[in-house]
Short mmCIF file of C-alpha atoms in Angstrom, two decimals:
data_model
loop_
_atom_site.label_atom_id
_atom_site.label_comp_id
_atom_site.label_asym_id
_atom_site.label_seq_id
_atom_site.Cartn_x
_atom_site.Cartn_y
_atom_site.Cartn_z
CA MET A 12 12.07 -50.09 -96.25
CA ALA A 13 9.56 -49.97 -93.41
CA ILE A 14 6.79 -47.45 -94.03
CA PRO A 15 5.39 -45.82 -90.88
CA GLN A 16 1.74 -46.39 -90.06
CA LEU A 17 -1.07 -44.21 -88.80
CA THR A 18 -3.79 -45.59 -86.54
CA ALA A 19 -7.50 -44.78 -86.44
CA ALA A 20 -9.58 -44.60 -83.27
CA ASP A 21 -10.68 -48.23 -83.63
CA GLY A 22 -7.08 -49.47 -83.92
CA THR A 23 -7.00 -49.85 -87.71
CA ALA A 24 -3.48 -49.08 -88.93
CA LEU A 25 -2.71 -47.92 -92.47
CA PRO A 26 0.62 -47.21 -94.17
CA ALA A 27 1.54 -43.52 -94.18
CA ILE A 28 1.69 -43.46 -97.99
CA GLY A 29 -0.13 -45.40 -100.68
CA LEU A 30 -0.19 -45.86 -104.44
CA GLY A 31 -2.86 -44.14 -106.51
CA THR A 32 -3.85 -46.32 -109.47
CA TYR A 33 -6.26 -44.16 -111.48
CA LYS A 34 -5.63 -44.97 -115.18
CA LEU A 35 -3.28 -47.86 -114.31
CA THR A 36 -5.21 -50.48 -116.24
CA GLY A 37 -4.66 -53.66 -118.21
CA SER A 38 -1.32 -55.44 -118.43
CA GLU A 39 0.62 -52.17 -118.17
CA GLY A 40 -1.29 -51.40 -114.99
CA VAL A 41 -0.48 -54.83 -113.56
CA ASP A 42 3.20 -54.25 -114.30
CA ALA A 43 3.18 -50.78 -112.71
CA ILE A 44 1.40 -52.00 -109.57
CA ASP A 45 3.72 -55.01 -109.36
CA ARG A 46 6.72 -52.65 -109.51
CA ALA A 47 5.20 -50.53 -106.76
CA ILE A 48 4.68 -53.49 -104.46
CA ARG A 49 8.24 -54.69 -105.08
CA THR A 50 9.46 -51.14 -104.36
CA GLY A 51 7.73 -51.20 -101.00
CA TYR A 52 4.18 -49.90 -101.35
CA ARG A 53 1.66 -51.75 -99.21
CA LEU A 54 -1.44 -49.54 -99.57
CA ILE A 55 -2.95 -49.82 -103.06
CA ASP A 56 -5.89 -47.58 -103.92
CA SER A 57 -8.51 -48.48 -106.51
CA ALA A 58 -12.21 -48.01 -107.28
CA VAL A 59 -15.00 -49.57 -109.30
CA ASN A 60 -14.99 -46.46 -111.50
CA TYR A 61 -11.26 -46.80 -112.20
CA GLU A 62 -12.07 -50.06 -114.00
CA ASN A 63 -8.84 -51.63 -112.75
CA GLU A 64 -9.80 -53.83 -109.81
CA GLY A 65 -8.73 -56.81 -111.90
CA ALA A 66 -5.27 -55.37 -112.50
CA VAL A 67 -4.87 -54.47 -108.84
CA GLY A 68 -6.00 -57.91 -107.73
CA ARG A 69 -3.72 -59.70 -110.19
CA ALA A 70 -0.68 -57.74 -108.99
CA ALA A 71 -1.66 -58.29 -105.33
CA ARG A 72 -2.07 -62.04 -105.81
CA ALA A 73 1.28 -62.37 -107.56
CA ALA A 74 3.24 -60.26 -105.07
CA GLY A 75 3.83 -62.92 -102.43
CA VAL A 76 3.13 -60.44 -99.63
CA ARG A 77 -0.67 -60.57 -99.57
CA ASP A 78 -0.85 -60.41 -95.78
CA GLU A 79 1.04 -57.10 -95.82
CA LEU A 80 -1.14 -55.40 -98.42
CA VAL A 81 -4.07 -53.07 -97.94
CA VAL A 82 -6.07 -53.28 -101.16
CA THR A 83 -8.73 -50.58 -101.44
CA SER A 84 -11.76 -50.13 -103.66
CA LYS A 85 -14.72 -47.75 -103.76
CA LEU A 86 -18.46 -47.99 -104.31
CA PRO A 87 -19.78 -45.82 -107.19
CA GLY A 88 -22.74 -43.49 -106.76
CA ARG A 89 -24.99 -45.44 -109.13
CA HIS A 90 -25.04 -48.33 -106.64
CA HIS A 91 -25.88 -46.65 -103.34
CA ARG A 92 -29.09 -48.62 -102.81
CA TYR A 93 -28.53 -51.32 -100.20
CA ALA A 94 -28.98 -54.45 -102.32
CA GLU A 95 -27.10 -52.96 -105.28
CA ALA A 96 -24.27 -51.88 -103.00
CA LEU A 97 -23.84 -55.38 -101.57
CA THR A 98 -23.82 -56.93 -105.03
CA THR A 99 -21.30 -54.36 -106.23
CA ILE A 100 -19.00 -55.13 -103.31
CA GLU A 101 -19.27 -58.86 -104.07
CA GLU A 102 -18.37 -58.17 -107.69
CA SER A 103 -15.38 -56.08 -106.56
CA VAL A 104 -14.11 -59.02 -104.56
CA TYR A 105 -14.65 -61.37 -107.50
CA ARG A 106 -12.85 -59.04 -109.90
CA THR A 107 -9.81 -58.77 -107.67
CA GLY A 108 -9.68 -62.55 -107.22
CA LEU A 109 -8.91 -61.99 -103.54
CA ASP A 110 -10.67 -63.61 -100.60
CA GLN A 111 -11.67 -60.14 -99.39
CA ILE A 112 -10.91 -56.49 -99.99
CA ASP A 113 -9.00 -54.86 -97.15
CA LEU A 114 -10.58 -51.41 -97.28
CA TYR A 115 -13.81 -50.44 -99.02
CA LEU A 116 -15.01 -46.84 -99.33
CA ILE A 117 -18.09 -45.00 -100.57
CA HIS A 118 -16.60 -42.98 -103.43
CA TRP A 119 -18.82 -39.84 -103.15
CA PRO A 120 -21.74 -38.99 -100.85
CA ASN A 121 -23.99 -37.71 -103.69
CA PRO A 122 -26.12 -35.80 -101.17
CA LYS A 123 -28.79 -34.73 -103.67
CA VAL A 124 -29.65 -38.40 -104.21
CA GLY A 125 -29.46 -38.90 -100.45
CA LEU A 126 -28.75 -42.64 -100.29
CA TYR A 127 -25.32 -42.58 -98.68
CA VAL A 128 -26.64 -43.84 -95.30
CA GLU A 129 -28.19 -46.80 -97.11
CA ALA A 130 -24.87 -47.42 -98.85
CA TRP A 131 -23.04 -47.20 -95.51
CA ARG A 132 -25.34 -49.84 -94.02
CA ALA A 133 -24.41 -52.09 -96.95
CA LEU A 134 -20.70 -51.58 -96.24
CA ILE A 135 -21.30 -52.45 -92.59
CA GLU A 136 -23.05 -55.65 -93.69
CA ALA A 137 -20.23 -56.45 -96.12
CA ARG A 138 -17.74 -56.13 -93.27
CA GLU A 139 -19.82 -58.39 -91.05
CA ARG A 140 -19.97 -60.97 -93.86
CA GLY A 141 -16.20 -60.87 -94.30
CA LEU A 142 -16.30 -59.46 -97.82
CA VAL A 143 -14.18 -56.53 -96.62
CA ARG A 144 -11.98 -55.97 -93.59
CA HIS A 145 -12.39 -52.25 -93.00
CA ILE A 146 -14.81 -49.61 -94.27
CA GLY A 147 -14.50 -45.92 -94.87
CA LEU A 148 -15.43 -42.96 -97.01
CA SER A 149 -14.19 -40.76 -99.79
CA ASN A 150 -15.10 -37.11 -100.38
CA PHE A 151 -17.46 -36.92 -97.39
CA LEU A 152 -17.95 -33.65 -95.52
CA PRO A 153 -18.15 -33.52 -91.70
CA GLU A 154 -21.94 -33.15 -91.78
CA HIS A 155 -22.22 -36.33 -93.85
CA ILE A 156 -19.99 -38.20 -91.44
CA ASP A 157 -21.91 -36.93 -88.42
CA ARG A 158 -25.15 -38.20 -89.97
CA LEU A 159 -23.67 -41.64 -90.65
CA GLN A 160 -22.47 -41.99 -87.09
CA SER A 161 -25.77 -40.70 -85.69
CA GLU A 162 -27.90 -43.09 -87.73
CA THR A 163 -25.72 -46.22 -87.69
CA GLY A 164 -23.38 -45.84 -84.72
CA VAL A 165 -20.48 -46.89 -86.95
CA ALA A 166 -17.59 -44.54 -87.68
CA PRO A 167 -15.38 -44.76 -90.78
CA VAL A 168 -11.72 -45.60 -90.32
CA VAL A 169 -10.70 -43.23 -93.11
CA ASN A 170 -11.95 -40.47 -95.38
CA GLN A 171 -10.15 -39.93 -98.68
CA ILE A 172 -10.42 -36.30 -99.80
CA GLU A 173 -8.77 -33.82 -102.13
CA ILE A 174 -5.74 -32.34 -100.38
CA HIS A 175 -2.70 -30.59 -101.81
CA PRO A 176 -0.96 -27.31 -100.97
CA TYR A 177 -3.41 -25.23 -103.01
CA PHE A 178 -6.28 -26.91 -101.16
CA PRO A 179 -4.93 -27.92 -97.71
CA GLN A 180 -8.32 -28.44 -96.01
CA GLN A 181 -6.97 -27.53 -92.57
CA GLU A 182 -10.38 -27.51 -90.86
CA ALA A 183 -11.26 -30.90 -92.33
CA VAL A 184 -7.92 -32.36 -91.24
CA GLU A 185 -8.52 -31.11 -87.70
CA TYR A 186 -12.08 -32.51 -87.66
CA HIS A 187 -10.90 -35.97 -88.69
CA ARG A 188 -8.04 -35.93 -86.19
CA ALA A 189 -10.44 -35.00 -83.39
CA HIS A 190 -12.72 -37.91 -84.34
CA GLY A 191 -9.98 -40.50 -84.80
CA ILE A 192 -10.61 -40.82 -88.55
CA LEU A 193 -7.57 -41.16 -90.79
CA VAL A 194 -7.27 -38.83 -93.76
CA GLN A 195 -6.05 -39.89 -97.18
CA ALA A 196 -5.22 -37.35 -99.90
CA TRP A 197 -6.13 -37.89 -103.52
CA SER A 198 -4.20 -35.88 -106.10
CA PRO A 199 -1.69 -35.06 -103.34
CA LEU A 200 0.71 -33.45 -105.83
CA GLY A 201 -2.00 -31.33 -107.42
CA ARG A 202 -2.53 -33.22 -110.66
CA GLY A 203 -1.68 -31.05 -113.67
CA ASN A 204 -1.16 -27.74 -111.86
CA ASP A 205 2.02 -25.73 -111.23
CA LEU A 206 2.63 -26.76 -107.62
CA GLN A 207 6.03 -28.26 -108.30
CA GLU A 208 7.20 -24.97 -109.80
CA ASN A 209 5.85 -22.87 -106.93
CA PRO A 210 8.72 -20.72 -105.54
CA THR A 211 7.92 -21.53 -101.91
CA ILE A 212 8.03 -25.26 -102.53
CA VAL A 213 11.11 -25.03 -104.77
CA GLU A 214 12.95 -23.07 -102.08
CA ILE A 215 12.07 -25.52 -99.31
CA ALA A 216 13.00 -28.45 -101.54
CA ALA A 217 16.40 -26.91 -102.25
CA ALA A 218 17.01 -26.36 -98.54
CA HIS A 219 16.54 -30.09 -97.91
CA GLY A 220 18.21 -31.33 -101.07
CA VAL A 221 15.08 -33.10 -102.31
CA THR A 222 12.63 -32.67 -105.17
CA PRO A 223 9.55 -30.46 -105.04
CA ALA A 224 7.36 -33.58 -105.27
CA GLN A 225 9.12 -35.11 -102.27
CA THR A 226 8.70 -31.84 -100.39
CA ILE A 227 4.95 -31.84 -101.01
CA LEU A 228 4.64 -35.47 -99.91
CA ALA A 229 6.70 -34.71 -96.79
CA TRP A 230 4.26 -31.87 -96.06
CA HIS A 231 1.38 -34.37 -96.15
CA VAL A 232 3.24 -36.72 -93.82
CA ALA A 233 4.00 -33.86 -91.40
CA ARG A 234 0.24 -33.18 -91.22
CA GLN A 235 -0.52 -36.89 -90.63
CA VAL A 236 -2.28 -37.11 -93.99
CA ILE A 237 -1.76 -40.26 -96.08
CA PRO A 238 -0.89 -39.21 -99.65
CA LEU A 239 -1.80 -41.47 -102.58
CA PRO A 240 0.46 -40.35 -105.43
CA LYS A 241 0.14 -42.17 -108.74
CA ALA A 242 3.40 -43.25 -110.33
CA ALA A 243 4.06 -45.90 -112.97
CA SER A 244 7.85 -45.75 -113.31
CA SER A 245 10.20 -47.37 -110.82
CA GLN A 246 12.11 -44.12 -110.42
CA ARG A 247 9.07 -42.07 -109.51
CA GLN A 248 7.69 -44.79 -107.26
CA GLN A 249 10.98 -44.95 -105.35
CA GLU A 250 11.28 -41.19 -105.19
CA ASN A 251 7.79 -40.89 -103.72
CA LEU A 252 8.62 -43.44 -101.02
CA ASP A 253 11.88 -41.78 -100.03
CA ILE A 254 10.22 -39.05 -97.98
CA PHE A 255 10.21 -40.23 -94.40
CA GLY A 256 13.65 -38.89 -93.64
CA ILE A 257 12.61 -35.38 -94.72
CA LYS A 258 11.91 -33.35 -91.59
CA LEU A 259 10.21 -30.12 -92.48
CA THR A 260 10.18 -27.43 -89.80
CA ASP A 261 6.88 -26.16 -88.46
CA ALA A 262 7.52 -22.91 -90.29
CA GLU A 263 8.04 -24.76 -93.57
CA VAL A 264 4.86 -26.76 -93.09
CA ASP A 265 2.96 -23.55 -92.33
CA ALA A 266 4.45 -21.82 -95.37
CA ILE A 267 3.27 -24.61 -97.67
CA THR A 268 -0.16 -24.70 -96.03
CA ALA A 269 -0.41 -20.94 -96.57
CA LEU A 270 -0.40 -21.57 -100.34
CA GLY A 271 -4.04 -22.61 -100.03
CA ARG A 272 -6.52 -20.76 -102.22
CA PRO A 273 -10.31 -20.28 -102.00
CA ASP A 274 -10.55 -21.71 -105.52
CA GLY A 275 -7.90 -24.34 -104.90
CA ARG A 276 -9.93 -27.39 -105.88
CA LEU A 277 -8.60 -28.99 -109.05
CA LYS A 278 -11.97 -29.41 -110.76
CA ASP A 279 -14.41 -27.58 -108.49
CA GLN A 280 -15.69 -30.89 -107.14
CA ASP A 281 -17.40 -29.70 -103.96
CA PRO A 282 -18.89 -32.78 -102.22
CA ALA A 283 -21.84 -30.67 -101.09
CA GLU A 284 -22.87 -30.32 -104.73
CA TYR A 285 -20.78 -32.59 -106.97
CA GLU A 286 -22.11 -36.03 -107.78
CA GLU A 287 -20.38 -38.97 -109.41
CA PHE A 288 -22.16 -42.08 -110.58
#
């Protein structure tokens, strides 16, 4: 099955859905990621703090489709200083066992520490050295992105942020679209909340003959947001991929977006304040 792609301003193209791998670790993680690749996933998300770059790399190496894969990892906040960031990126590459990592992100801006520009310069250097192919961000606010571009002249190809129907981030989505930056959604199904039982979503799902989870993922796709659902079983992995034939109406998309709440964040992780090391 061919997965559609979305393209950033610089021409970087990413699959319109990816696999979240948080907590997919060890041999069971390798098996789950291997199943996902065989099912059709080509965008595999990881991070230093997930402690599974080795599992992701092992599955990617064994898949036989390395040239088709976009393997992602992320720089933790404790290594934002330039030299530490470069070393961390090198170690990420070594852990995966790959020649390079396809997409490398800064995991959180940690604005109180204030070293994210230094970290971004390290990612730029890592790209120039061929350690990584593309560079981007995770959990950055527009003001952080504006500062990066102002001080380095280099724009990210993607920003991975929390997006789900209870926290749709419409203004952020519009900002990124206007600047040619792709948006990825972590926890796109609203990890652990009641989204899949929400009456609006259940009703729309029934109208299309699909599951509530598929309806939510189709909503992301309709908004040109790249969801990164985690799934270990073959059934769930396949179900999450079978969304590109679901054509929600504009009214249905708007109805799901309208479920957004002021307190919609899953864990109150506001990038203006929250820090992760």
